[in-house]
CSV table of C-alpha atoms in Angstrom, one decimal:
chain,number,residue,atom,x,y,z
A,99,GLU,CA,-12.1,-17.6,14.5
A,100,VAL,CA,-14.0,-15.0,12.6
A,101,GLN,CA,-16.7,-16.6,10.4
A,102,LEU,CA,-19.4,-15.2,8.1
A,103,VAL,CA,-21.9,-17.5,6.6
A,104,GLU,CA,-24.4,-16.4,4.0
A,105,SER,CA,-27.7,-18.1,3.2
A,106,GLY,CA,-31.0,-17.4,1.4
A,107,GLY,CA,-29.9,-17.3,-2.2
A,108,GLY,CA,-31.7,-19.2,-5.0
A,109,LEU,CA,-33.6,-18.9,-8.2
A,110,VAL,CA,-36.2,-16.2,-8.4
A,111,GLN,CA,-38.3,-14.8,-11.2
A,112,PRO,CA,-37.9,-11.2,-12.4
A,113,GLY,CA,-39.9,-8.9,-10.2
A,114,GLY,CA,-39.6,-11.4,-7.3
A,115,SER,CA,-38.2,-11.0,-3.8
A,116,LEU,CA,-35.5,-12.7,-1.8
A,117,ARG,CA,-34.0,-12.1,1.7
A,118,LEU,CA,-30.4,-12.9,2.2
A,119,ALA,CA,-28.9,-13.5,5.7
A,120,CYS,CA,-25.3,-13.5,7.0
A,121,THR,CA,-24.6,-15.1,10.4
A,122,ALA,CA,-21.4,-13.9,12.1
A,123,SER,CA,-19.3,-15.5,14.8
A,124,GLY,CA,-15.9,-15.2,16.3
A,125,PHE,CA,-16.0,-11.4,16.9
A,126,THR,CA,-18.2,-8.7,18.5
A,127,PHE,CA,-20.6,-8.2,15.6
A,128,SER,CA,-22.2,-5.1,17.1
A,129,ARG,CA,-18.9,-3.1,16.9
A,130,TYR,CA,-18.4,-3.3,13.2
A,131,TRP,CA,-19.9,-1.7,10.0
A,132,MET,CA,-21.0,-4.5,7.7
A,133,SER,CA,-21.4,-4.6,3.9
A,134,TRP,CA,-22.9,-6.7,1.1
A,135,VAL,CA,-20.7,-7.1,-2.0
A,136,ARG,CA,-21.7,-9.0,-5.2
A,137,GLN,CA,-20.1,-10.5,-8.2
A,138,ALA,CA,-22.1,-11.1,-11.4
A,139,PRO,CA,-21.0,-14.1,-13.5
A,140,GLY,CA,-17.9,-13.3,-15.4
A,141,LYS,CA,-17.8,-9.8,-13.9
A,142,GLY,CA,-15.9,-7.9,-11.2
A,143,LEU,CA,-16.8,-7.1,-7.6
A,144,GLU,CA,-19.5,-4.5,-6.8
A,145,TRP,CA,-20.2,-3.0,-3.4
A,146,VAL,CA,-23.9,-3.1,-2.8
A,147,ALA,CA,-24.7,-1.6,0.6
A,148,ASN,CA,-23.4,-1.1,4.2
A,149,ILE,CA,-24.8,-0.5,7.6
A,150,LYS,CA,-23.6,1.1,10.8
A,151,GLN,CA,-23.1,-0.8,14.0
A,152,ASP,CA,-26.5,0.3,15.4
A,153,GLY,CA,-28.3,0.3,12.1
A,154,SER,CA,-28.8,4.1,12.1
A,155,ASP,CA,-26.9,4.7,8.9
A,156,LYS,CA,-27.2,2.8,5.7
A,157,TYR,CA,-25.7,3.4,2.2
A,158,TYR,CA,-26.5,1.8,-1.1
A,159,VAL,CA,-25.2,1.7,-4.7
A,160,ASP,CA,-27.5,3.7,-6.9
A,161,SER,CA,-28.6,0.6,-8.9
A,162,VAL,CA,-30.3,-1.0,-5.9
A,163,LYS,CA,-31.7,2.1,-4.1
A,164,GLY,CA,-35.4,1.7,-3.5
A,165,ARG,CA,-35.3,-2.1,-4.2
A,166,PHE,CA,-32.8,-3.4,-1.6
A,167,SER,CA,-32.8,-2.9,2.1
A,168,ILE,CA,-29.9,-3.7,4.5
A,169,SER,CA,-30.6,-4.5,8.1
A,170,ARG,CA,-29.0,-6.2,11.1
A,171,ASP,CA,-29.9,-7.9,14.4
A,172,ASN,CA,-27.0,-7.5,16.8
A,173,ALA,CA,-28.7,-9.8,19.3
A,174,ASP,CA,-28.5,-12.6,16.7
A,175,ASN,CA,-25.2,-11.6,15.1
A,176,SER,CA,-27.0,-11.4,11.8
A,177,LEU,CA,-26.9,-9.2,8.7
A,178,TYR,CA,-29.7,-9.2,6.2
A,179,LEU,CA,-30.4,-8.0,2.6
A,180,GLN,CA,-34.0,-7.7,1.6
A,181,MET,CA,-34.3,-7.6,-2.2
A,182,ILE,CA,-37.5,-6.8,-4.1
A,183,SER,CA,-38.3,-6.1,-7.7
A,184,LEU,CA,-35.4,-8.3,-8.7
A,185,ARG,CA,-33.9,-8.0,-12.2
A,186,ALA,CA,-31.8,-10.2,-14.4
A,187,GLU,CA,-28.9,-7.9,-13.7
A,188,ASP,CA,-29.1,-8.7,-10.0
A,189,THR,CA,-27.9,-12.2,-10.7
A,190,ALA,CA,-24.7,-12.6,-8.8
A,191,MET,CA,-22.9,-14.2,-5.9
A,192,TYR,CA,-23.6,-12.1,-2.8
A,193,TYR,CA,-21.0,-11.8,-0.1
A,194,CYS,CA,-21.2,-10.3,3.3
A,195,ALA,CA,-18.0,-8.6,4.5
A,196,ARG,CA,-16.7,-6.9,7.6
A,197,ALA,CA,-15.1,-3.5,7.8
A,198,LEU,CA,-11.5,-3.7,9.0
A,199,LEU,CA,-11.7,-1.3,12.0
A,200,GLN,CA,-14.2,-1.3,14.9
A,201,LEU,CA,-16.6,1.6,15.1
A,202,GLU,CA,-15.4,3.1,11.8
A,203,PRO,CA,-16.8,2.9,8.3
A,204,TYR,CA,-13.3,1.8,7.3
A,205,ASP,CA,-14.5,-0.3,4.4
A,206,ALA,CA,-11.4,-2.3,3.7
A,207,PHE,CA,-13.0,-5.7,4.1
A,208,ASP,CA,-10.9,-8.1,6.1
A,209,PHE,CA,-13.3,-11.0,6.4
A,210,TRP,CA,-15.7,-12.3,3.8
A,211,GLY,CA,-18.2,-15.1,3.7
A,212,GLN,CA,-18.2,-17.7,1.0
A,213,GLY,CA,-21.2,-16.1,-0.7
A,214,THR,CA,-24.7,-17.1,-1.7
A,215,MET,CA,-25.8,-17.2,-5.3
A,216,VAL,CA,-28.9,-15.3,-6.5
A,217,THR,CA,-30.2,-16.1,-9.9
A,218,VAL,CA,-33.0,-14.0,-11.4
A,219,SER,CA,-34.5,-15.7,-14.4
A,220,SER,CA,-37.8,-16.9,-15.7
B,252,GLU,CA,-19.3,8.2,-8.0
B,253,ILE,CA,-15.5,7.6,-8.0
B,254,VAL,CA,-14.5,5.5,-11.0
B,255,MET,CA,-11.6,3.1,-10.4
B,256,THR,CA,-9.6,2.0,-13.5
B,257,GLN,CA,-7.1,-0.8,-13.3
B,258,SER,CA,-4.4,-1.7,-15.8
B,259,PRO,CA,-3.5,-3.9,-17.5
B,260,ALA,CA,-6.6,-6.1,-17.8
B,261,THR,CA,-4.3,-9.1,-18.0
B,262,LEU,CA,-0.7,-9.5,-16.9
B,263,SER,CA,1.3,-12.5,-18.0
B,264,VAL,CA,4.2,-13.1,-15.7
B,265,SER,CA,6.7,-16.0,-15.2
B,266,PRO,CA,7.0,-17.4,-11.6
B,267,GLY,CA,9.7,-15.6,-9.7
B,268,GLN,CA,9.3,-12.4,-11.7
B,269,ARG,CA,7.9,-9.1,-10.5
B,270,ALA,CA,4.3,-8.0,-11.2
B,271,THR,CA,3.2,-4.4,-11.1
B,272,LEU,CA,-0.5,-3.6,-11.2
B,273,SER,CA,-1.9,-0.1,-11.5
B,274,CYS,CA,-5.1,1.5,-10.2
B,275,ARG,CA,-6.3,5.0,-11.0
B,276,ALA,CA,-9.1,6.9,-9.3
B,277,SER,CA,-11.2,9.6,-11.0
B,278,GLN,CA,-10.9,11.7,-7.8
B,279,ARG,CA,-8.3,12.1,-5.1
B,280,LEU,CA,-8.6,9.4,-2.4
B,281,SER,CA,-6.2,10.3,0.3
B,282,SER,CA,-5.0,6.9,1.3
B,283,ASN,CA,-8.4,5.2,1.5
B,284,LEU,CA,-7.6,2.4,-0.9
B,285,ALA,CA,-7.5,-1.4,-0.6
B,286,TRP,CA,-6.2,-4.2,-2.8
B,287,TYR,CA,-7.7,-7.7,-2.8
B,288,GLN,CA,-6.8,-11.1,-4.3
B,289,HIS,CA,-9.6,-13.2,-5.7
B,290,LYS,CA,-9.5,-16.8,-6.8
B,291,PRO,CA,-12.4,-18.8,-8.4
B,292,GLY,CA,-14.6,-20.3,-5.8
B,293,GLN,CA,-13.1,-18.5,-2.9
B,294,ALA,CA,-13.9,-15.3,-1.0
B,295,PRO,CA,-11.8,-12.3,-1.8
B,296,ARG,CA,-8.7,-11.8,0.4
B,297,LEU,CA,-7.6,-8.4,1.7
B,298,LEU,CA,-4.0,-7.8,0.8
B,299,ILE,CA,-3.4,-4.0,1.4
B,300,TYR,CA,-5.3,-1.2,3.1
B,301,GLY,CA,-4.5,2.4,3.6
B,302,ALA,CA,-2.9,2.2,0.2
B,303,SER,CA,0.3,0.7,1.6
B,304,THR,CA,-0.3,-1.3,4.8
B,305,ARG,CA,-0.2,-5.1,4.5
B,306,ALA,CA,-3.2,-6.9,6.1
B,307,THR,CA,-2.6,-9.5,8.7
B,308,GLY,CA,-0.8,-12.6,7.4
B,309,ILE,CA,0.0,-11.2,4.0
B,310,PRO,CA,3.5,-12.0,2.8
B,311,ALA,CA,6.1,-9.3,2.4
B,312,ARG,CA,6.3,-9.8,-1.3
B,313,PHE,CA,3.1,-7.9,-1.6
B,314,SER,CA,3.4,-4.1,-1.4
B,315,GLY,CA,1.2,-1.2,-2.1
B,316,SER,CA,2.1,2.4,-2.9
B,317,GLY,CA,0.7,5.6,-4.2
B,318,SER,CA,-1.6,8.4,-3.1
B,319,GLY,CA,-4.1,10.8,-4.6
B,320,THR,CA,-5.3,9.2,-7.7
B,321,GLU,CA,-2.5,6.8,-8.7
B,322,PHE,CA,-1.9,3.6,-6.9
B,323,THR,CA,0.3,0.5,-7.4
B,324,LEU,CA,0.3,-3.1,-6.2
B,325,THR,CA,3.7,-4.8,-6.6
B,326,ILE,CA,4.3,-8.5,-6.2
B,327,SER,CA,8.0,-8.8,-5.9
B,328,SER,CA,8.5,-12.5,-6.9
B,329,LEU,CA,5.4,-14.3,-8.1
B,330,GLN,CA,4.7,-17.6,-6.5
B,331,SER,CA,2.3,-20.2,-8.0
B,332,GLU,CA,-0.4,-19.3,-5.5
B,333,ASP,CA,-0.4,-15.7,-6.6
B,334,PHE,CA,-2.0,-16.3,-10.0
B,335,ALA,CA,-5.4,-14.8,-9.5
B,336,VAL,CA,-7.5,-11.7,-10.1
B,337,TYR,CA,-6.6,-8.5,-8.2
B,338,TYR,CA,-9.0,-5.7,-7.4
B,339,CYS,CA,-8.4,-2.2,-6.1
B,340,GLN,CA,-11.3,-0.6,-4.1
B,341,HIS,CA,-11.7,2.9,-2.6
B,342,TYR,CA,-13.5,3.7,0.7
B,343,ASN,CA,-13.1,7.5,0.5
B,344,ALA,CA,-16.8,8.2,-0.2
B,345,TRP,CA,-20.1,6.5,-0.9
B,346,PRO,CA,-20.6,4.4,-3.0
B,347,ARG,CA,-17.5,2.3,-2.5
B,348,THR,CA,-16.3,1.2,-5.9
B,349,PHE,CA,-13.9,-1.5,-7.2
B,350,GLY,CA,-11.8,-1.5,-10.2
B,351,GLN,CA,-12.6,-4.0,-13.0
B,352,GLY,CA,-9.7,-6.2,-11.9
B,353,THR,CA,-6.3,-7.3,-13.3
B,354,LYS,CA,-5.9,-11.0,-14.0
B,355,VAL,CA,-2.4,-12.2,-13.3
B,356,GLU,CA,-1.7,-15.3,-15.3
B,357,ILE,CA,1.2,-17.7,-15.8
B,358,LYS,CA,3.4,-16.8,-18.8
């Protein structure tokens, strides 16, 4: 059974940092592009970033470029999102999600975690 | 950035009736479009990919159509469990973007 479990969320002050993690199981993690998607309270879904199987390609939404960094450890079946210079508008539930097809950036997301909440507030 | 615009924002439908949701892209997408169902407190659920292919385990009452810039999700006969928010999302270019969502509510 495919499972994605996020962790690392919490309350952080504006300008602070946080590192989110997503632990994958039930599939060959190293064969899939992986993404982070977020949902601010009362808002819709927003794609944040994705990363190629070997970590060699990474893409970000403009609003997080230079502040967020996506990475992965295929030996540990883990995906990460390092967030610095956090702002109130980064407050959201953060989900990790798997691309549908192996080896392709085919970002129809067929499996999602339950999310981890990040709150940026003083 | 490709802007995805969904309409209507809210759709009031009686159980057993048909629901038609629209999604418009600001640029041509080929067929690189997905639809999701999202309920409060749950992870989003992939319904349709490739504009018209149902994902694994998705009931036949869900269907997707369209190409280019105009796409449609149809729910042929609404069941109680279908009342939720629905999002379209493209994966034709970076950044991937979602529509703002259509809430399907009980009439």
